[in-house]
Structure formats: C-alpha cells, structure tokens
Coordinates of C-alpha atoms in Angstrom, one line a residue:
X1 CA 8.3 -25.4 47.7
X2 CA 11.1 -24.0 45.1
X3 CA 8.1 -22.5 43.1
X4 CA 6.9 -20.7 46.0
X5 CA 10.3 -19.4 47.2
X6 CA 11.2 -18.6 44.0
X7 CA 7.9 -16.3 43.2
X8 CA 8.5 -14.8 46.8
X9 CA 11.8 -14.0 45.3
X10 CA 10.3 -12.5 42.1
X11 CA 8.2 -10.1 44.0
X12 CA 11.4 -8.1 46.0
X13 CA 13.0 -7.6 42.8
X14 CA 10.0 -5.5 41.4
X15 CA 10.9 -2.0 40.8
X16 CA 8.1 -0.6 42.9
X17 CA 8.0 2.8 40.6
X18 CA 7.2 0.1 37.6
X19 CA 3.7 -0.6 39.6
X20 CA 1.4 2.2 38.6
X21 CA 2.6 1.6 34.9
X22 CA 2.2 -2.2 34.9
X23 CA -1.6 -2.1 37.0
X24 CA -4.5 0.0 36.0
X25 CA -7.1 1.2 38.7
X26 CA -10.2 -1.9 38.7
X27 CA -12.8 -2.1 41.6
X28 CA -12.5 -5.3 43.5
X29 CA -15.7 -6.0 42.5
X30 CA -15.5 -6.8 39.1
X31 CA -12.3 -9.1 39.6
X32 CA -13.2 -12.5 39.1
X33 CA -10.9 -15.7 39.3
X34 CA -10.5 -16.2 35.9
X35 CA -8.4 -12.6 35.3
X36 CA -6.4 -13.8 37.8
X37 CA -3.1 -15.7 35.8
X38 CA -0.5 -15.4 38.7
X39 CA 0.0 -15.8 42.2
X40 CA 1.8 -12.6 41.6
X41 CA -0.9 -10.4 41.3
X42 CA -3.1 -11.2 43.7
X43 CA -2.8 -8.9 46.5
X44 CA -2.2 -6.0 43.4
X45 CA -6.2 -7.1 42.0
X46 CA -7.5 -7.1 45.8
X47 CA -5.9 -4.1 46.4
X48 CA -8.3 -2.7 43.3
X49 CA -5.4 -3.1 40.4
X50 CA -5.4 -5.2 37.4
X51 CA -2.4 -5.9 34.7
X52 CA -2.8 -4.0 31.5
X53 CA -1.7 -4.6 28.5
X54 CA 1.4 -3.0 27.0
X55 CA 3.3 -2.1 23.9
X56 CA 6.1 -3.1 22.4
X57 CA 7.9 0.4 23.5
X58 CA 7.5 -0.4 27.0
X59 CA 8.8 -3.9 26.4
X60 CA 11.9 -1.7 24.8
X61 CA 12.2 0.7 27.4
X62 CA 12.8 -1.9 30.1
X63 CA 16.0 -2.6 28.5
X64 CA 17.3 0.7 30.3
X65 CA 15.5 0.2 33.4
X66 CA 16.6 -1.4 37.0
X67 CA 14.9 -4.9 37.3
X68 CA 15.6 -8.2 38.1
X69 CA 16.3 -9.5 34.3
X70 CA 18.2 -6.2 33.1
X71 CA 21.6 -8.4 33.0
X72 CA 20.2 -11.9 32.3
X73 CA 18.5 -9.9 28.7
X74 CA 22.1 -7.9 28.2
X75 CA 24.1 -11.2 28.7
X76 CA 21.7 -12.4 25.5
X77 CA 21.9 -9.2 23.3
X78 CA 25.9 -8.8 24.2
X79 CA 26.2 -12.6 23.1
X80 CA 24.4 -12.3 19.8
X81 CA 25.8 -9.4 18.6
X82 CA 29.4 -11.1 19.7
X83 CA 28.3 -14.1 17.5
X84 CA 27.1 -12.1 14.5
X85 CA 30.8 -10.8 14.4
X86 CA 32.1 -13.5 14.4
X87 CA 30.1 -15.3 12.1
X88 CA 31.1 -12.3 10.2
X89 CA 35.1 -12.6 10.7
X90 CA 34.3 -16.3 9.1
X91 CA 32.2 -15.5 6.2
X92 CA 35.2 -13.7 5.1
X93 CA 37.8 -16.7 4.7
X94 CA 35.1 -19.8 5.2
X95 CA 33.7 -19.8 1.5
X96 CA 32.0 -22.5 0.4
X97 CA 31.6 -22.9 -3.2
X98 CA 29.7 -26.2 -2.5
X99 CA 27.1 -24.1 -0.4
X100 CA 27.6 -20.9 -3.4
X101 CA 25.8 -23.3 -6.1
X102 CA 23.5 -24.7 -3.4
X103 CA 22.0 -21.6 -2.2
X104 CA 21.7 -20.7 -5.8
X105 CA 20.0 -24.0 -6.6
X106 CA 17.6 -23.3 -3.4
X107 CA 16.4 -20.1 -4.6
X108 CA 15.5 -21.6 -8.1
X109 CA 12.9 -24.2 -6.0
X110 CA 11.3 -21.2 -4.4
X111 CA 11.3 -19.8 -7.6
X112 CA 9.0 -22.3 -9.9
X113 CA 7.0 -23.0 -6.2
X114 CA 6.2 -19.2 -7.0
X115 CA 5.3 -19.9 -10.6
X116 CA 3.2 -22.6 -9.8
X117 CA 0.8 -21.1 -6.8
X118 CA 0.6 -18.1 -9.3
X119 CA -0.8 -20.2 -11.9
X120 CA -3.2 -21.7 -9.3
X121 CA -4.4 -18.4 -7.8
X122 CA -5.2 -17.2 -11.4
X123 CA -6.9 -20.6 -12.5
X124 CA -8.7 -20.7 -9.4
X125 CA -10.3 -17.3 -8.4
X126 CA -9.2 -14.6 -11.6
X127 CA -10.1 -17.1 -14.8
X128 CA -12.8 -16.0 -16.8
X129 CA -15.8 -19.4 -17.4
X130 CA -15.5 -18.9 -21.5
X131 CA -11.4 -19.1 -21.1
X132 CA -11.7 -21.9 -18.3
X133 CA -13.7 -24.3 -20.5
X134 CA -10.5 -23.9 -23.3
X135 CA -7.8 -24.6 -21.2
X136 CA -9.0 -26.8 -18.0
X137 CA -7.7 -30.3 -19.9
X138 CA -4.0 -28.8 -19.5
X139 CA -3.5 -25.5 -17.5
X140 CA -2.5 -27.3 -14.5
X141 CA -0.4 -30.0 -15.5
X142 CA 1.4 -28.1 -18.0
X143 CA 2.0 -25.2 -15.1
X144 CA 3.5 -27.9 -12.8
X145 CA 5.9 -29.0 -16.1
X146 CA 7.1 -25.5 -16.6
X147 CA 7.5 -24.6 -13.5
X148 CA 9.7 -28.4 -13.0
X149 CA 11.6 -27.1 -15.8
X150 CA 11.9 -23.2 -14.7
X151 CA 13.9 -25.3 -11.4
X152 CA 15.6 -27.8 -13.6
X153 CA 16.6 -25.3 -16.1
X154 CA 17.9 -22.6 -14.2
X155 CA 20.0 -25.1 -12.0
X156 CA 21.4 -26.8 -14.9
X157 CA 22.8 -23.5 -16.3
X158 CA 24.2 -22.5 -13.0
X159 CA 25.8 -26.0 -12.8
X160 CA 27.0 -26.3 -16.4
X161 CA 27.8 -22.6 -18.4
X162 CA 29.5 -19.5 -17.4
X163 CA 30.1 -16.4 -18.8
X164 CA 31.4 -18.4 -21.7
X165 CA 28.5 -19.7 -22.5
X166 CA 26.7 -16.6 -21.1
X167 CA 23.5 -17.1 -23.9
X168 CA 23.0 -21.6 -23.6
X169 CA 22.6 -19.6 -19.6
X170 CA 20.1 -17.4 -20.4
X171 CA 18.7 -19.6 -22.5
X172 CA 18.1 -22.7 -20.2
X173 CA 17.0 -20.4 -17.7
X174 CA 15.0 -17.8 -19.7
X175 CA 13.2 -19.8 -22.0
X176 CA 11.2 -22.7 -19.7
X177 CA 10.2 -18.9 -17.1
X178 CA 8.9 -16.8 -19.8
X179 CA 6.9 -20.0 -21.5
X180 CA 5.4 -20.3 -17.7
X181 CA 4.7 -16.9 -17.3
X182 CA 2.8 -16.8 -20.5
X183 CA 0.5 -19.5 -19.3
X184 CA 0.1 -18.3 -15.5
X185 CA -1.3 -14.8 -16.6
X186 CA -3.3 -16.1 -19.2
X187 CA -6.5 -16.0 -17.3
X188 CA -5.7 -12.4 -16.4
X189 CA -5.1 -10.5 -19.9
X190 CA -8.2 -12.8 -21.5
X191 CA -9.8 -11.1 -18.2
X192 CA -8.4 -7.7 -18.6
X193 CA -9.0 -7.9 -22.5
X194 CA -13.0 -9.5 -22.4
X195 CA -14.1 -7.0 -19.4
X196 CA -18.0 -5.5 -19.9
X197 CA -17.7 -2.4 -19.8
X198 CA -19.5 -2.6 -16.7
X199 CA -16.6 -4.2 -14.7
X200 CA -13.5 -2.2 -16.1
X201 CA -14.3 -0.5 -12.8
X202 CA -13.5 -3.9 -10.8
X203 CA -10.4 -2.4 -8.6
X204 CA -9.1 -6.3 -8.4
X205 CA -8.8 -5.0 -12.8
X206 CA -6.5 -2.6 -11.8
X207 CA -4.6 -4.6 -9.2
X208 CA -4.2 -7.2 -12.1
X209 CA -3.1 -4.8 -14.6
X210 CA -0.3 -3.1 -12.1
X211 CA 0.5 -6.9 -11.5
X212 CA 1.6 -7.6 -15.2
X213 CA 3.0 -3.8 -15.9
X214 CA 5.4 -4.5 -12.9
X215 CA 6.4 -7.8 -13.9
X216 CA 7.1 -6.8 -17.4
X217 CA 9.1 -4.0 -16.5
X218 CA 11.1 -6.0 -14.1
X219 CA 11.1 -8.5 -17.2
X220 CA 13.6 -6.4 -18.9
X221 CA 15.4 -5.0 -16.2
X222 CA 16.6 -8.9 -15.7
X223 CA 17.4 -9.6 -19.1
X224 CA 18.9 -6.3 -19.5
X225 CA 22.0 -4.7 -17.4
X226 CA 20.4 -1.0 -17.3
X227 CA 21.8 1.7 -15.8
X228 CA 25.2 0.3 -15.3
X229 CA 25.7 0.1 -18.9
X230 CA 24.7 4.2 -18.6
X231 CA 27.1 4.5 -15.9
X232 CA 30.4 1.7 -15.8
X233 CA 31.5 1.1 -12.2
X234 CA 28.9 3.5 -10.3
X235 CA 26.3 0.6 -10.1
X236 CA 27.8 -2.4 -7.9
X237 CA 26.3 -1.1 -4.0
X238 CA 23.2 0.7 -5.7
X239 CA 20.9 0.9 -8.9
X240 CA 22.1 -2.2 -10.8
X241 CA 19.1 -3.9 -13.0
X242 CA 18.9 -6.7 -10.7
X243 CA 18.2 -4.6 -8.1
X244 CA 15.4 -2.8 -10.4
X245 CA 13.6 -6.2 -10.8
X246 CA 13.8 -7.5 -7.0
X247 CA 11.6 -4.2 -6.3
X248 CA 9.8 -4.6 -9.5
X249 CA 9.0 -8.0 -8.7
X250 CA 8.0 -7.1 -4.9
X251 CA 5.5 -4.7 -6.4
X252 CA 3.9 -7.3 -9.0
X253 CA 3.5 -9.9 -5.4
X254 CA 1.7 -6.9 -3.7
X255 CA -0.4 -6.0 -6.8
X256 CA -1.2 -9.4 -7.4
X257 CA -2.0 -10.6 -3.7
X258 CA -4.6 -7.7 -3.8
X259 CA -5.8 -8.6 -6.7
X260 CA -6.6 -12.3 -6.0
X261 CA -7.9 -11.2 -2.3
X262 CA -10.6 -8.9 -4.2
X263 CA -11.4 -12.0 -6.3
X264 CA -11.8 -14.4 -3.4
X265 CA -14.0 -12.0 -1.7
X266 CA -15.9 -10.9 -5.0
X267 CA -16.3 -14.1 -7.2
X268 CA -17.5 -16.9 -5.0
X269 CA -19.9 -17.8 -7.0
X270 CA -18.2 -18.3 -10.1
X271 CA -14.7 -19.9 -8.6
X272 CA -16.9 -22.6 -6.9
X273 CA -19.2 -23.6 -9.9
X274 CA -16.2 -23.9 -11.4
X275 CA -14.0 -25.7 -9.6
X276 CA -16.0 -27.7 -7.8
X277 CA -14.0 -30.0 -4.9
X278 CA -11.1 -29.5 -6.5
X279 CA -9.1 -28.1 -3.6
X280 CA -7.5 -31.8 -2.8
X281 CA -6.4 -32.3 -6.6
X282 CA -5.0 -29.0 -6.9
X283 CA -3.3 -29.5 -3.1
X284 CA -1.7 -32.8 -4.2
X285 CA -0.5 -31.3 -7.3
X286 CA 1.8 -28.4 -4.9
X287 CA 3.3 -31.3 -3.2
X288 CA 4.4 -33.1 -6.6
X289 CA 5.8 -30.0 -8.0
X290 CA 7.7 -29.0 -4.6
X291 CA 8.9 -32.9 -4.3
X292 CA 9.7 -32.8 -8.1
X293 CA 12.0 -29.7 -7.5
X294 CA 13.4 -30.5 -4.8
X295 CA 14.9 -33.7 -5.6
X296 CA 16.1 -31.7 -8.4
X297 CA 18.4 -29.1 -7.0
X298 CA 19.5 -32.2 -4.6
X299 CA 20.9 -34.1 -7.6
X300 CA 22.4 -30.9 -9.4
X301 CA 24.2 -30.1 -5.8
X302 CA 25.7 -33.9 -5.6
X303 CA 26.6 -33.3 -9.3
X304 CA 28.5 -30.1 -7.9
X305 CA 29.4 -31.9 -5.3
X306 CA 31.5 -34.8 -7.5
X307 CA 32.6 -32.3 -9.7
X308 CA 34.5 -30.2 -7.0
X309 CA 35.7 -33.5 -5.7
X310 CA 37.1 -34.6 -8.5
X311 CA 39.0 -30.8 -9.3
X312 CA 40.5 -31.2 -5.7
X313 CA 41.8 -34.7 -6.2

C-alpha cells in the first residue's frame, strides 16, 4: 500500500512542461510489456509515448528546474561543498607526518606495480621469438625482484636520508628503477632495433618508440631540477621538473597502452606460440609482487611509526 501511495504521489509532482521532453511519440502498437519498467509510465505508453533516453546535459539542467527532488539534490551538493571546506579548514592545522611518509610510501607500491605489468605487457605481446628464447629463464622473476626493490628502495630512502644525504636518496631510489627499466623495455629496442624493413611501418613501432622517447625525456627532467635552476623562485605553482615528468610520463602510458593494444590485436599468433598457458603463472606472479610491496611499505610506515613515537616521548 505505501508503494502505491507513494508512486501516486510521484506522479503530481511531475512538472507537466517536462513530459514532451521526457516521452517521444511511439504508436501503441509496437509497445510491448517488456519496454514497460514502471507503473509510472503506463498510461504515457498507452497514450502513444515512450521514455527516451537522455544526456547528461539534461540530467544537469534539471538542477535549475522546478521538480519534486530540486531541494532533496541541493541539500546534497550544499552539504558536500560545506564538507570540502571544511576538510579544507583542517588540512591546514591537522598534519600528519605519520600519514606524510605513508602516502609517500603508497605511491612507491603503485609505482613498481607499474614496473612490473610494464615488464609483462612487453614480454607478453611486444617481445621479439629470437630475444624471447635469450631471456625467458629470468625476465620475469628478475622484473618482480626489481620492481620489489624499486618499492623497498625508494621507501627506505624516504624513511632514512634527507637533504643531507640527498645522493645515498637518489641512489636507493634511482639505481634499483633505472636497472628495471632497462630490463622492461628490452623487448622493445631489440624490437625497434631488428625490424625488417617491411615492418618499420608497424604504427604499434612508432607507438613504442614515442613510448621510450617520453620516458627518457621525463628521465632527466626527474633527476634534474630544470627550469627552476633557469629561473630561482618563478617555478614552485608552475613549470618545475617534476611537473615536466608527471606529463612526460602520462604521455609514455598513452604511447605505450597504444602500442601494446596494436600488438594484442596484430600478433596473436606469435604471443600465443609463445607463451603458451601461461596467463595463471604470470597472474600469480602480480599477486606476489603486490603482496611483496605491500607488506613492505607497511613495515617502513611502523618503522616511521616507532620512530615518531620515540621523538615525542
């Protein structure tokens, strides 16, 4: 009885002017039970209308219209944006530096997760047969070690040196990434480098190639802080290095998504006499690295954890 009442209700609330926009003109003949969802719009189908569907503008637009849930969607939007403020107000005097080396220590798990489904995607559908049958006894387990020690490294430094110490950081952090890096895109220069002549024309090539030029580019924008050694001061909100290599990097993901899509579609036939059933292994493997990682940057943030302790007592 309360459903019924309340879709009775429902229906007096309709802006009647919203009608013609909601239905679209269908001949009661071609209505069938099945395109009817709601009690709602029955005596609108037998009447020859049908709901049609809408786009997100109109969805917008109702924001600033008369209707029964105007206030109830402006009680939500008022609410969040109050919250946001707020949360805002606190952000400014409710610093953690517990959660500052955490964050930190989460970002460097996505990270070698990154480094290591690169490294598959390249072994899997990109790898050349001649350059698979040199390195199958130890690409994979030796990408799931690097990328273990990207994590582990780049915590470690965040945990343990400072600007003091500002090469043992780049170092620990540096050294284990670029060792990865070199065996992830392996498959892809021995690609780019052994192409017949006959497939330079490949346009996954040229995804692959934009792929590594990006990534080296934003390679030396991280390791080196250009333009705001150029220009002292002018660089903190806009065009620091840093943020040279986030879109550097972006572009290498789009470059090398594209370029492994083309492979997938283009080289079935050599990706699966290769690998075989190899899909579980290599599945397994993701979860060891992630575990591996993860337990990783949970220990480093209890050592942060004891340490801070320890200063406050």
């Amino acid at each position: 009885m309360a459903t019924v009442v309340t879709e009775k209700l429902s229906r007096l609330f309709i802006n009647v002017q919203q009608v013609p926009q909601l239905l679209a003109p269908l001949s009661p003949s071609t209505v069938s039970s099945s395109e009817v969802p709601k009690v709602f719009w029955k005596p609108y189908i037998h009447a020859g209308y049908r709901p049609v569907r809408q786009t997100w503008r109109y969805y917008f637009s109702t924001l600033f219209q008369q209707h029964n849930e105007a206030i109830n969607v402006w009680t939500h939007l008022v609410a969040a944006l109050i919250l946001l403020l707020r949360f805002q107000q606190l952000s400014q005097r409710a610093k953690s530096e517990f959660w500052h080396y955490s964050f930190f220590f989460m970002d460097y798990v996505g990270v070698a997760i990154y480094q290591y489904g690169s490294a598959l995607s390249h072994y899997y559908y990109t790898i050349e047969p001649s350059w698979h049958e040199k390195i199958k006894g130890f690409y994979m387990p030796m990408a799931v070690l690097l990328a273990w020690l990207s994590c582990a490294g780049s915590c470690y430094a965040k945990y343990r040196y400072h600007q003091s110490a500002r090469l043992l950081s780049r170092l620990c952090q540096e050294l284990p990434s670029g060792l990865a890096y070199v065996l992830d895109i392996s498959p892809v220069v021995h690609r780019i480098f052994t192409a017949p002549p006959s497939e330079r024309a490949d346009p996954a090539l040229l995804y692959h190639k934009c792929q590594v030029l990006f990534f080296l580019i934003g390679a030396f924008f991280f390791s080196h802080p250009y333009p705001e050694k150029w220009f002292p001061g002018k660089c903190h909100f806009f065009g620091q290095s840093h943020q040279i290599f986030h879109v550097c990097l972006v572009l290498c993901t789009l470059a090398q998504i594209e370029a492994v899509v083309l492979d997938y579609e283009s080289r079935r036939q050599i990706y699966s006499a290769l690998q075989g059933d190899l899909a579980h292994n290599f599945s397994a493997l993701c979860l060891f690295t992630v575990t591996c990682c993860v337990l990783t940057a949970a220990c480093m943030a209890r050592k942060v954890r004891n340490t801070l302790g320890f200063k406050e007592e």
